[in-house]
Amino acid sequence: MDTPFIPGPQQRKAQAIFSQAIEILITAVVKAMGYSAIVFVIMIFYFLMSEGIAAVGEVPLSVLFSARWYPIEGYYGILPLIGGSLLVTVGATLFAVPIGLATAIYISEIAPRWMREVLKPIIEILAGLPSVVLGFIGIIALAPQLRVLLDLPTGLTALAGSILLGLIAIPTIVSVAEDALDSVPRSYRDAALAIGATRWQTIMRVTLPAARSGVLTGVMLGVGRAIGETMTVMMVTGNAPVMVRSLSAILMPTRTMTATIAAEMGEVAKGSVHYHVLFLIGVILFLISLIVNIIASAMVFRVKKRAERILS
Amino acid sequence: MLKTRHWIILILVGLLITACVPSSPSADTPVGDTANAQIEVKGSDTMVNLALAWAEAYQKENGNISISITGGGSGTGIAALLNNTVDIANASRRIKQEEIDQALSLGIEPYELIVASDAIAVIVNTSNPINHLTLQQVSDIYQGKYSNWQELGGEDRPIVRVSRETNSGTHVYFLETVLRLSNPENKSFFDPTTLLLPSSEGIIAEVRDNPNAIGYDGLGYVTPEVKVLGIKTNPESPIVFPSIDSVTQGTYAIARDLYVYTNGEPQDAIKAYLAWILSPAGQSIITDLGFVAITP
C-alpha cells in the first residue's frame, strides 16, 4: 500500500512532455503579463485621444492657442495652463535635483553606517506623505511665510507649488540615485583613492559618472512625479490662468494642467466642448511625460554606450 | 502538513473576528416597508451645509428615507443631473440656457424650485481700513482696473483678488451681477491674476491671512475672522451691510436665490422632501444657518 511509485520509461516520457507543456504555458502567461503594460498604455492613450481629439475640430486653433482660459464662456486658451505646468515643474526640478543628489551622495558615500540606517527610512516616510497633506501644510504654513519673507502680494504662487512638488520628487530621486551610487563597485573608489584622489574628487570624477544612468533615471522619475501631481498644486498655486511671460512668473499665481482637469472635470457634461478640451489637455500632459521619458532613456542609453567604449 | 494547519488557524481566526463585528444597522429596518427611499443630492458648495441640515432633520422625522449630500459646485450638480447620476441638483445660480438645451438633448427635463435666498458678502482682511465700496468699485477691482488699495483710499498695498472656481454658482452669479453690473451686454472678465480657489474655506483662509486680499462668499460661510464690507448700489445710495433683514427688504445689492433642480416634476419621496423643505419646518432651518427664508 505504501510502496513508492516508480515511474517506468513510458511514464517518464509523459512526465517530461507534461512539464514541458507547463513550461510553455507559464512562459506564455509571463509574456502576456509583460506585454499587458504596453497594451494598457496604448489603451489609455487611445481613450484619451478618442475623447480629446474632437476638441481640435470644435475649437478653432487660434482660440486653443490663445492666452485666455475661461471655459464657462468658451475661451479655451491652453497656453497659460501649459506654461503653468512647465513653470512649476521646472521650479520643482531646480529645487529637488541639487538637494536630492546631495542627499543621495551623502547617504551612499559619506554617512556612517548608523546614519544611513536612520536617513533612508525617514526619506521613505517623506515619499509616503499624501499630497493633500502637503498641500494643507502649504496653505497653512508655507504660503503665508513666503508672502511675508519675499514681500509678495500673495503666497499662493508657482514658487509655493514648486517647493512642495520638490518635496514630493526628492524621495524618488534620493532612493533611485542612492541605489545607483551604491551599486558602483568598491574597486572603482579604491582605485581612485589609491592614485591619490581626494574623497570629493573620487565622488565627482569616478563614482557619480559611473552611476550616471541610474542617477538620471532617478531625476527623470522625480520630474515625472512632479509634473503629474495634482492635489498639492491645486491647493497652493492660486489657480490663476496667467500667461507665463518671464521668469518672474514664479512669484505669481499660476494654473497647471493637472489642477485644471481636477477642478473642472466634475462640472462638465459628458460630450460637451469643455469635456473634450479637458481630455485634450490630458493628451498633452501624456505627451509631455512621454517626451520626458524618451529623453531620459535616450540619455541613459548614450551614457551606457560611452561607458562601454571607455571600458573596452 | 504544517501549511494546511496554518490555513485552518487563519480561517478560524478570521471567522472569530467577523463574528465579533456587530451586524450592520440596515438589517434592523423592518422588512416589507414600502417607502424605503434613497435620495442623492449634489451641487452647490454654498448650499452644502444647508442641504445637510435639511437632510438630517428630515431623516430624523422619516427614518425610512436616506438622503446623501455631496458638494462640488453648482455646475457640478447640474452636470450630474444631466448625466443622470443624482436625484436633486442644488444650484446657487439659475440653470443656463445651454445647460437646458444639453439636458433636453440627453432626455432630461430640468424642473426648477427656489428654496432659499442668500446674500454674498464682499470680504477683506480685518487690518484693511476700508469699510465700504460701491458696486462699481468692486466691479473695477475684479476687472483689474485698480491694482493698489491706495487708489480706493486704503493703505499702499497691492490688491489680491480672490474668487471661487468657475464651476461655482457663486462665481457665475458674481460675474453677472457684480462684475458686469447685471448688464447682459457687458462682456468684461475677471482679471487673469484673480486667484481661483476650490473652496469657500480656502477663500476665508486667504482673506484672513493676507492683508492684501479681497474676496466674496455666501454670508453663511463668513466667519468673524474677516471683515465684511458695506456695499453702496450707487455712489449716492446708503451703505448697506449684508444681513437677513437687508436681503428680505431688498436693499442689499448682491443677493440671489438658491435653487434645486430635479429631472421632470418631482415624484413620490422626492416630492415629499421638497414640499417639506418649503414648509415652515424646512424654512426655519435656513434662518439658523445664516441664509434667508423665502416663505414669509
XYZ file of C-alpha atoms in Angstrom:
608
model
C 0.000 0.000 0.000
C 2.807 2.378 0.885
C 5.208 1.181 -1.805
C 6.681 4.217 -3.569
C 5.599 4.725 -7.141
C 8.447 4.014 -9.535
C 7.842 5.579 -12.935
C 8.589 3.369 -15.910
C 10.072 4.743 -19.156
C 6.542 5.379 -20.506
C 5.559 7.499 -17.501
C 8.877 9.290 -17.506
C 8.297 10.376 -21.082
C 4.766 11.521 -20.271
C 6.066 13.461 -17.335
C 8.657 15.196 -19.491
C 6.029 16.214 -22.006
C 3.775 17.401 -19.180
C 6.437 19.579 -17.568
C 7.355 20.952 -20.961
C 3.718 21.921 -21.536
C 3.636 23.632 -18.142
C 6.846 25.430 -19.061
C 5.360 26.726 -22.296
C 2.168 27.757 -20.542
C 3.998 29.676 -17.814
C 6.239 31.389 -20.357
C 3.154 32.447 -22.295
C 1.462 33.820 -19.177
C 4.552 35.748 -18.111
C 4.936 37.084 -21.641
C 1.306 38.203 -21.693
C 1.808 39.986 -18.363
C 4.847 41.734 -19.787
C 3.005 42.850 -22.878
C -0.070 43.899 -20.876
C 1.740 47.048 -19.709
C 2.154 48.098 -23.343
C -1.477 47.237 -24.057
C -2.642 49.320 -21.094
C -0.612 52.331 -22.175
C -1.936 52.073 -25.725
C -5.498 51.681 -24.459
C -5.204 54.703 -22.174
C -3.735 56.780 -24.979
C -6.448 55.626 -27.375
C -9.148 56.527 -24.860
C -7.635 59.981 -24.234
C -7.286 60.596 -27.950
C -10.796 59.438 -28.828
C -12.292 61.827 -26.249
C -9.867 64.680 -26.760
C -9.302 64.860 -30.498
C -12.841 66.151 -31.048
C -11.799 69.382 -29.336
C -9.443 70.203 -32.207
C -12.427 70.212 -34.558
C -14.784 72.037 -32.192
C -12.454 74.800 -31.055
C -10.514 76.829 -33.632
C -6.755 76.513 -33.189
C -6.482 80.300 -32.774
C -8.699 80.002 -29.681
C -6.953 76.883 -28.401
C -3.574 78.602 -28.590
C -4.695 81.892 -27.088
C -3.874 83.305 -23.696
C -7.323 83.295 -22.062
C -8.668 80.276 -20.208
C -12.266 80.944 -19.197
C -14.156 77.779 -20.146
C -17.608 78.803 -18.942
C -17.723 81.401 -21.729
C -15.963 79.417 -24.430
C -12.421 80.713 -24.008
C -10.241 77.623 -24.215
C -6.722 79.079 -24.418
C -4.473 76.310 -23.103
C -1.164 78.204 -23.334
C -1.355 79.612 -19.764
C -2.001 76.098 -18.453
C 0.918 74.527 -20.339
C 3.130 77.404 -19.204
C 1.938 76.982 -15.623
C 2.684 73.267 -15.589
C 6.142 73.740 -17.103
C 6.940 76.619 -14.751
C 6.007 74.686 -11.636
C 7.787 71.542 -12.843
C 10.996 73.361 -13.761
C 10.895 75.136 -10.402
C 10.405 71.827 -8.615
C 13.289 70.258 -10.568
C 15.635 73.125 -9.748
C 14.688 72.736 -6.116
C 14.699 68.940 -5.893
C 17.662 67.835 -8.027
C 20.504 69.516 -6.064
C 19.008 68.564 -2.705
C 18.102 65.053 -3.835
C 21.509 64.369 -5.378
C 23.404 65.797 -2.425
C 21.344 63.657 -0.061
C 21.942 60.549 -2.168
C 25.701 61.200 -2.275
C 25.782 61.838 1.458
C 23.871 58.668 2.283
C 25.811 56.462 -0.090
C 29.335 57.851 0.138
C 29.855 59.888 3.275
C 27.407 58.987 6.030
C 28.448 56.428 8.627
C 26.500 53.204 8.610
C 24.162 54.045 11.532
C 23.285 57.417 9.959
C 22.369 55.667 6.774
C 20.051 53.302 8.612
C 18.276 56.333 10.103
C 18.164 58.548 6.995
C 16.827 56.084 4.456
C 13.601 55.193 6.304
C 12.963 58.854 7.098
C 13.193 59.769 3.421
C 10.890 56.911 2.578
C 8.357 58.314 5.041
C 8.539 61.615 3.142
C 7.687 59.659 -0.023
C 4.636 58.225 1.687
C 3.128 61.594 2.695
C -0.234 62.023 0.961
C -0.102 65.013 -1.371
C -3.233 66.524 0.150
C -1.430 66.700 3.494
C 1.474 68.508 1.849
C -0.989 70.908 0.229
C -2.601 71.561 3.580
C 0.772 72.336 5.122
C 1.420 74.584 2.129
C -1.735 76.635 2.686
C -1.349 76.923 6.440
C 2.404 77.307 6.832
C 4.353 77.776 3.602
C 2.249 80.297 1.660
C 1.870 82.880 4.466
C 5.606 82.593 5.231
C 6.553 83.094 1.580
C 4.336 86.167 1.359
C 5.983 87.819 4.358
C 9.553 86.691 3.555
C 9.591 87.736 -0.098
C 7.139 90.622 0.330
C 4.750 89.219 -2.273
C 1.108 90.223 -2.791
C 0.072 86.626 -2.037
C 1.879 83.450 -1.011
C -0.243 81.234 -3.261
C 2.288 81.226 -6.101
C 4.080 78.944 -8.523
C 7.024 79.056 -6.103
C 4.960 77.518 -3.291
C 3.874 74.792 -5.701
C 7.462 74.236 -6.845
C 8.773 73.820 -3.321
C 6.081 71.320 -2.348
C 6.438 69.388 -5.609
C 10.181 69.373 -4.987
C 9.494 67.729 -1.634
C 7.430 65.114 -3.469
C 10.190 64.492 -6.038
C 13.112 64.378 -3.587
C 12.429 60.913 -2.075
C 12.207 59.355 -5.568
C 15.459 60.989 -6.665
C 17.239 60.057 -3.441
C 16.249 56.428 -3.344
C 16.916 55.662 -7.036
C 20.167 57.671 -7.162
C 21.373 56.181 -3.883
C 20.807 52.662 -5.189
C 22.783 53.525 -8.331
C 25.681 55.017 -6.364
C 25.643 52.075 -4.014
C 25.996 49.582 -6.860
C 29.215 51.177 -8.156
C 31.909 48.539 -7.426
C 34.075 49.232 -4.382
C 37.187 48.716 -6.570
C 36.448 51.922 -8.529
C 36.649 54.013 -5.384
C 39.668 52.135 -4.095
C 41.484 52.661 -7.383
C 40.742 56.391 -7.383
C 41.829 56.804 -3.767
C 44.959 54.727 -4.438
C 46.159 57.078 -7.135
C 45.824 59.948 -4.710
C 42.404 61.401 -5.466
C 40.630 63.098 -2.572
C 37.243 61.856 -1.421
C 35.498 64.738 -3.217
C 37.414 64.040 -6.456
C 36.527 60.363 -6.178
C 32.828 61.153 -5.819
C 32.697 63.747 -8.586
C 35.007 62.137 -11.153
C 34.542 58.410 -10.541
C 31.528 57.323 -8.522
C 28.974 59.797 -9.853
C 29.890 59.329 -13.557
C 29.881 55.562 -13.111
C 26.377 55.700 -11.609
C 25.166 58.280 -14.109
C 22.461 56.251 -15.798
C 20.817 55.311 -12.508
C 21.083 58.871 -11.219
C 19.490 60.236 -14.391
C 16.684 57.702 -14.132
C 16.054 58.887 -10.582
C 15.927 62.520 -11.670
C 13.546 61.766 -14.522
C 11.265 59.678 -12.317
C 11.224 62.570 -9.860
C 10.364 65.065 -12.599
C 7.645 62.722 -13.851
C 6.181 62.562 -10.375
C 6.200 66.363 -10.146
C 4.557 67.078 -13.489
C 1.644 64.741 -12.809
C 0.987 65.870 -9.246
C -2.424 67.482 -8.812
C -3.782 67.970 -5.336
C -0.874 69.932 -3.909
C -0.628 72.363 -6.809
C -4.378 72.888 -6.862
C -4.253 73.901 -3.205
C -1.213 76.198 -3.195
C -0.679 77.789 -6.618
C -3.755 80.039 -6.586
C -5.000 78.584 -9.913
C -4.997 81.900 -11.771
C -4.570 81.179 -15.502
C -1.901 83.821 -16.030
C 0.219 83.687 -19.178
C 3.835 82.891 -18.294
C 5.951 85.578 -19.985
C 9.079 85.828 -17.861
C 10.905 84.103 -15.043
C 9.287 86.445 -12.516
C 6.081 84.468 -13.085
C 7.436 82.022 -10.500
C 6.478 84.621 -7.874
C 2.930 84.925 -9.198
C -0.103 82.659 -9.029
C -0.353 80.121 -11.813
C -2.684 77.375 -13.001
C -1.409 73.956 -14.029
C -2.928 71.471 -16.456
C -3.443 68.873 -13.750
C -5.232 71.294 -11.418
C -7.457 72.431 -14.297
C -8.534 68.897 -15.113
C -9.130 68.084 -11.460
C -11.070 71.270 -10.728
C -13.233 71.249 -13.828
C -13.786 67.618 -14.812
C -16.575 67.285 -12.262
C -18.534 70.195 -13.671
C -18.641 69.316 -17.348
C -21.450 67.475 -19.051
C -20.218 64.382 -20.875
C -19.608 65.083 -24.553
C -19.540 68.893 -24.294
C -16.803 71.030 -25.860
C -15.344 71.758 -22.441
C -15.211 67.996 -21.741
C -13.321 67.374 -24.964
C -10.876 70.200 -24.272
C -10.129 68.783 -20.814
C -9.312 65.447 -22.455
C -7.114 67.237 -24.957
C -5.213 68.696 -22.009
C -4.888 65.133 -20.745
C -3.398 64.119 -24.110
C -0.885 66.984 -23.924
C 0.063 66.015 -20.380
C 0.518 62.428 -21.514
C 2.704 63.511 -24.437
C 4.857 65.718 -22.209
C 5.574 62.892 -19.772
C 6.214 60.587 -22.741
C 8.793 63.055 -24.083
C 10.428 63.327 -20.651
C 10.684 59.543 -20.526
C 12.058 59.244 -24.058
C 14.710 61.874 -23.349
C 15.594 60.060 -20.144
C 16.030 56.680 -21.782
C 17.917 58.204 -24.712
C 20.322 59.850 -22.296
C 20.755 56.683 -20.280
C 21.382 54.726 -23.489
C 24.003 57.178 -24.725
C 25.780 57.251 -21.399
C 25.871 53.454 -21.337
C 27.348 53.265 -24.815
C 30.019 55.764 -23.889
C 30.844 53.895 -20.723
C 31.154 50.640 -22.673
C 33.501 52.304 -25.137
C 35.739 53.589 -22.369
C 35.837 50.254 -20.612
C 36.641 48.225 -23.720
C 1.035 19.495 6.532
C 2.087 22.431 8.651
C 0.924 24.787 5.945
C -2.576 23.337 5.923
C -2.751 23.710 9.680
C -1.758 27.371 9.345
C -4.516 27.939 6.866
C -7.085 26.349 9.137
C -5.993 28.525 12.045
C -6.119 31.601 9.841
C -9.634 30.827 8.693
C -10.785 30.194 12.262
C -9.296 33.496 13.439
C -10.943 35.245 10.508
C -14.306 33.737 11.416
C -13.867 34.812 15.040
C -13.113 38.382 14.007
C -16.082 38.624 11.678
C -18.307 37.180 14.372
C -17.286 39.988 16.706
C -18.313 42.742 14.276
C -21.881 43.857 15.038
C -24.347 43.260 12.248
C -24.963 46.317 10.112
C -27.793 48.613 11.239
C -29.584 48.266 7.919
C -30.562 44.749 8.970
C -32.734 46.283 11.716
C -35.105 48.064 9.368
C -38.401 46.232 9.207
C -38.892 44.044 6.177
C -41.752 44.937 3.890
C -41.542 48.692 4.471
C -42.949 50.339 1.370
C -41.469 53.840 1.404
C -37.769 52.987 1.741
C -36.138 55.582 -0.430
C -32.657 56.761 -1.230
C -32.265 60.362 -2.418
C -28.999 61.526 -3.957
C -28.299 65.278 -3.778
C -25.287 67.011 -5.310
C -24.250 70.525 -6.209
C -23.620 73.965 -4.788
C -20.952 74.174 -2.098
C -22.747 77.249 -0.764
C -25.790 75.092 -0.073
C -23.984 72.022 1.242
C -24.388 72.859 4.935
C -27.992 73.844 4.358
C -28.715 70.639 2.447
C -27.050 68.590 5.192
C -29.107 70.302 7.898
C -32.303 69.697 5.919
C -31.436 66.062 5.290
C -30.563 65.456 8.916
C -33.809 66.947 10.235
C -35.890 65.210 7.584
C -34.302 61.820 8.184
C -34.991 62.206 11.894
C -38.681 62.630 11.121
C -38.754 59.957 8.414
C -36.474 57.108 9.419
C -37.068 55.120 6.250
C -35.608 57.739 3.942
C -31.903 58.111 3.430
C -30.527 61.244 1.818
C -26.902 61.599 0.746
C -25.429 65.026 0.062
C -22.284 65.941 -1.840
C -20.928 69.340 -2.871
C -18.636 70.185 -5.756
C -20.252 73.341 -7.089
C -23.493 74.282 -8.828
C -22.091 73.403 -12.257
C -21.047 70.014 -10.941
C -24.524 69.356 -9.550
C -26.255 70.342 -12.773
C -23.792 68.248 -14.792
C -24.579 65.296 -12.528
C -28.302 65.827 -13.093
C -27.652 65.900 -16.850
C -25.606 62.715 -16.596
C -28.497 61.257 -14.577
C -26.407 60.334 -11.557
C -28.348 62.323 -8.929
C -31.994 62.921 -7.999
C -31.656 66.532 -6.908
C -29.112 69.152 -8.039
C -28.513 72.122 -5.749
C -27.543 75.324 -7.523
C -26.726 78.780 -6.246
C -27.401 80.170 -9.731
C -30.155 79.659 -12.259
C -29.574 76.915 -14.844
C -28.097 78.303 -18.078
C -29.845 78.082 -21.424
C -27.012 75.916 -22.827
C -27.429 73.536 -19.924
C -31.183 73.302 -20.560
C -30.537 72.581 -24.242
C -27.970 69.976 -23.336
C -30.356 68.428 -20.811
C -33.171 68.167 -23.342
C -30.837 66.538 -25.849
C -29.922 63.982 -23.171
C -33.583 63.350 -22.379
C -33.586 65.221 -19.068
C -36.164 67.889 -18.245
C -34.804 70.205 -15.537
C -37.526 71.254 -13.098
C -36.730 74.338 -11.047
C -37.631 75.205 -7.485
C -36.431 78.211 -5.452
C -35.753 77.074 -1.894
C -33.952 79.966 -0.173
C -32.105 83.252 -0.707
C -28.582 84.192 0.149
C -26.506 87.333 0.423
C -22.962 87.379 -0.938
C -20.625 89.257 1.346
C -17.586 91.089 -0.026
C -14.817 90.480 2.486
C -11.347 91.871 3.239
C -8.696 91.293 5.892
C -9.504 92.753 9.308
C -6.462 95.046 9.084
C -7.801 96.712 5.909
C -9.042 100.231 6.809
C -11.667 100.251 4.040
C -15.226 99.790 5.316
C -17.400 100.114 2.248
C -17.230 100.197 -1.548
C -19.659 100.941 -4.336
C -20.789 98.157 -6.621
C -18.905 99.877 -9.450
C -15.691 99.894 -7.401
C -15.972 96.166 -6.622
C -16.536 95.519 -10.322
C -13.491 97.592 -11.274
C -11.333 95.887 -8.643
C -12.164 92.446 -10.017
C -11.643 93.576 -13.597
C -8.155 94.727 -12.666
C -8.771 98.464 -13.103
C -7.441 99.074 -9.602
C -4.228 97.417 -8.550
C -3.461 99.165 -5.276
C -5.653 99.778 -2.216
C -4.336 103.359 -2.134
C -6.444 104.195 -5.200
C -9.523 103.375 -3.110
C -8.415 105.318 -0.063
C -6.705 102.427 1.671
C -3.098 101.580 2.509
C -0.301 101.340 -0.051
C -0.746 97.618 -0.719
C -1.278 95.603 -3.887
C -4.792 94.199 -4.342
C -5.057 90.410 -4.414
C -8.386 89.302 -5.877
C -9.764 86.020 -4.596
C -12.628 84.160 -6.222
C -14.267 80.738 -6.289
C -13.525 78.339 -9.168
C -15.549 78.675 -12.375
C -17.716 75.639 -11.518
C -19.135 77.567 -8.573
C -22.561 79.159 -8.889
C -21.320 81.946 -6.665
C -18.598 82.686 -9.240
C -21.114 82.899 -12.088
C -23.537 84.989 -10.050
C -20.777 87.379 -9.003
C -19.598 87.668 -12.596
C -23.056 88.553 -13.871
C -24.346 90.725 -11.047
C -21.256 92.479 -9.723
C -18.509 92.355 -12.324
C -20.876 93.002 -15.237
C -23.326 95.006 -13.114
C -26.278 92.866 -14.320
C -25.774 94.148 -17.848
C -26.015 91.252 -20.351
C -24.205 93.362 -22.967
C -21.202 93.761 -20.693
C -18.500 91.234 -21.579
C -15.844 92.114 -19.005
C -13.846 89.380 -17.335
C -12.179 88.642 -14.069
C -8.609 89.912 -14.128
C -6.481 86.878 -15.090
C -4.431 87.159 -11.896
C -7.572 86.518 -9.820
C -6.937 83.541 -7.558
C -9.467 80.783 -8.250
C -9.735 78.748 -5.071
C -11.540 75.424 -4.962
C -13.463 76.014 -1.712
C -15.208 78.600 0.445
C -12.835 77.674 3.261
C -9.855 78.449 1.004
C -11.220 81.937 0.358
C -11.824 82.645 4.025
C -8.316 81.353 4.875
C -6.580 83.538 2.277
C -8.539 86.679 3.199
C -7.981 86.023 6.901
C -4.194 85.668 6.481
C -3.478 88.167 3.713
C -3.939 91.922 4.310
C -3.874 92.495 0.517
C -6.791 90.233 -0.284
C -10.388 90.896 -1.248
C -12.822 88.019 -1.617
C -16.502 87.170 -1.709
C -18.515 84.356 -0.227
C -22.005 83.372 0.827
C -22.990 85.100 4.077
C -23.500 81.712 5.742
C -19.778 80.978 5.361
C -18.348 84.269 6.568
C -16.565 83.987 9.911
C -15.723 86.818 12.329
C -12.040 86.456 11.316
C -12.657 88.527 8.179
C -14.186 91.950 7.649
C -17.466 92.274 5.750
C -17.684 95.401 3.586
C -20.779 97.556 3.239
C -21.967 97.966 -0.342
C -23.439 101.050 -1.988
C -25.501 100.273 -5.074
C -24.754 103.788 -6.419
C -22.322 106.393 -5.111
C -25.295 108.294 -3.623
C -27.131 105.348 -2.082
C -26.744 104.407 1.585
C -24.165 101.869 2.758
C -25.854 98.512 3.255
C -24.314 95.552 5.050
C -25.432 92.046 4.126
C -27.890 90.575 6.626
C -31.116 88.612 6.645
C -33.052 91.867 7.064
C -31.332 93.753 4.257
C -31.881 90.826 1.881
C -35.561 90.458 2.823
C -36.104 94.196 2.352
C -34.247 94.083 -0.950
C -31.787 96.833 -0.036
C -28.609 94.732 -0.258
C -27.473 94.611 -3.860
C -25.669 91.257 -4.009
C -28.388 88.788 -3.039
C -29.585 85.820 -5.009
C -31.972 82.906 -4.922
C -30.867 79.354 -4.263
C -32.355 76.649 -6.453
C -32.877 72.940 -6.593
C -33.366 71.081 -9.869
C -34.913 67.692 -10.485
C -35.432 65.650 -13.621
C -39.044 66.429 -14.517
C -41.638 67.259 -11.888
C -40.577 65.546 -8.633
C -42.450 62.400 -7.661
C -43.064 60.362 -4.515
C -40.298 60.606 -1.934
C -38.524 63.495 -3.648
C -41.771 65.432 -3.944
C -42.498 64.941 -0.248
C -38.963 66.005 0.662
C -39.075 69.206 -1.402
C -42.524 70.053 -0.023
C -41.109 69.675 3.471
C -38.196 71.998 2.601
C -40.698 74.701 1.632
C -42.771 74.107 4.778
C -42.161 76.207 7.926
C -40.134 73.334 9.416
C -37.701 73.352 6.494
C -37.565 77.121 6.162
C -36.783 77.688 9.848
C -33.532 75.737 9.348
C -32.499 78.205 6.642
C -32.507 81.157 9.032
C -30.477 79.252 11.626
C -27.651 78.849 9.100
C -27.443 82.496 8.076
C -29.414 82.154 4.844
C -32.674 83.902 4.056
C -36.004 82.056 4.008
C -38.279 82.619 1.029
C -41.719 81.969 2.508
C -42.623 84.839 4.829
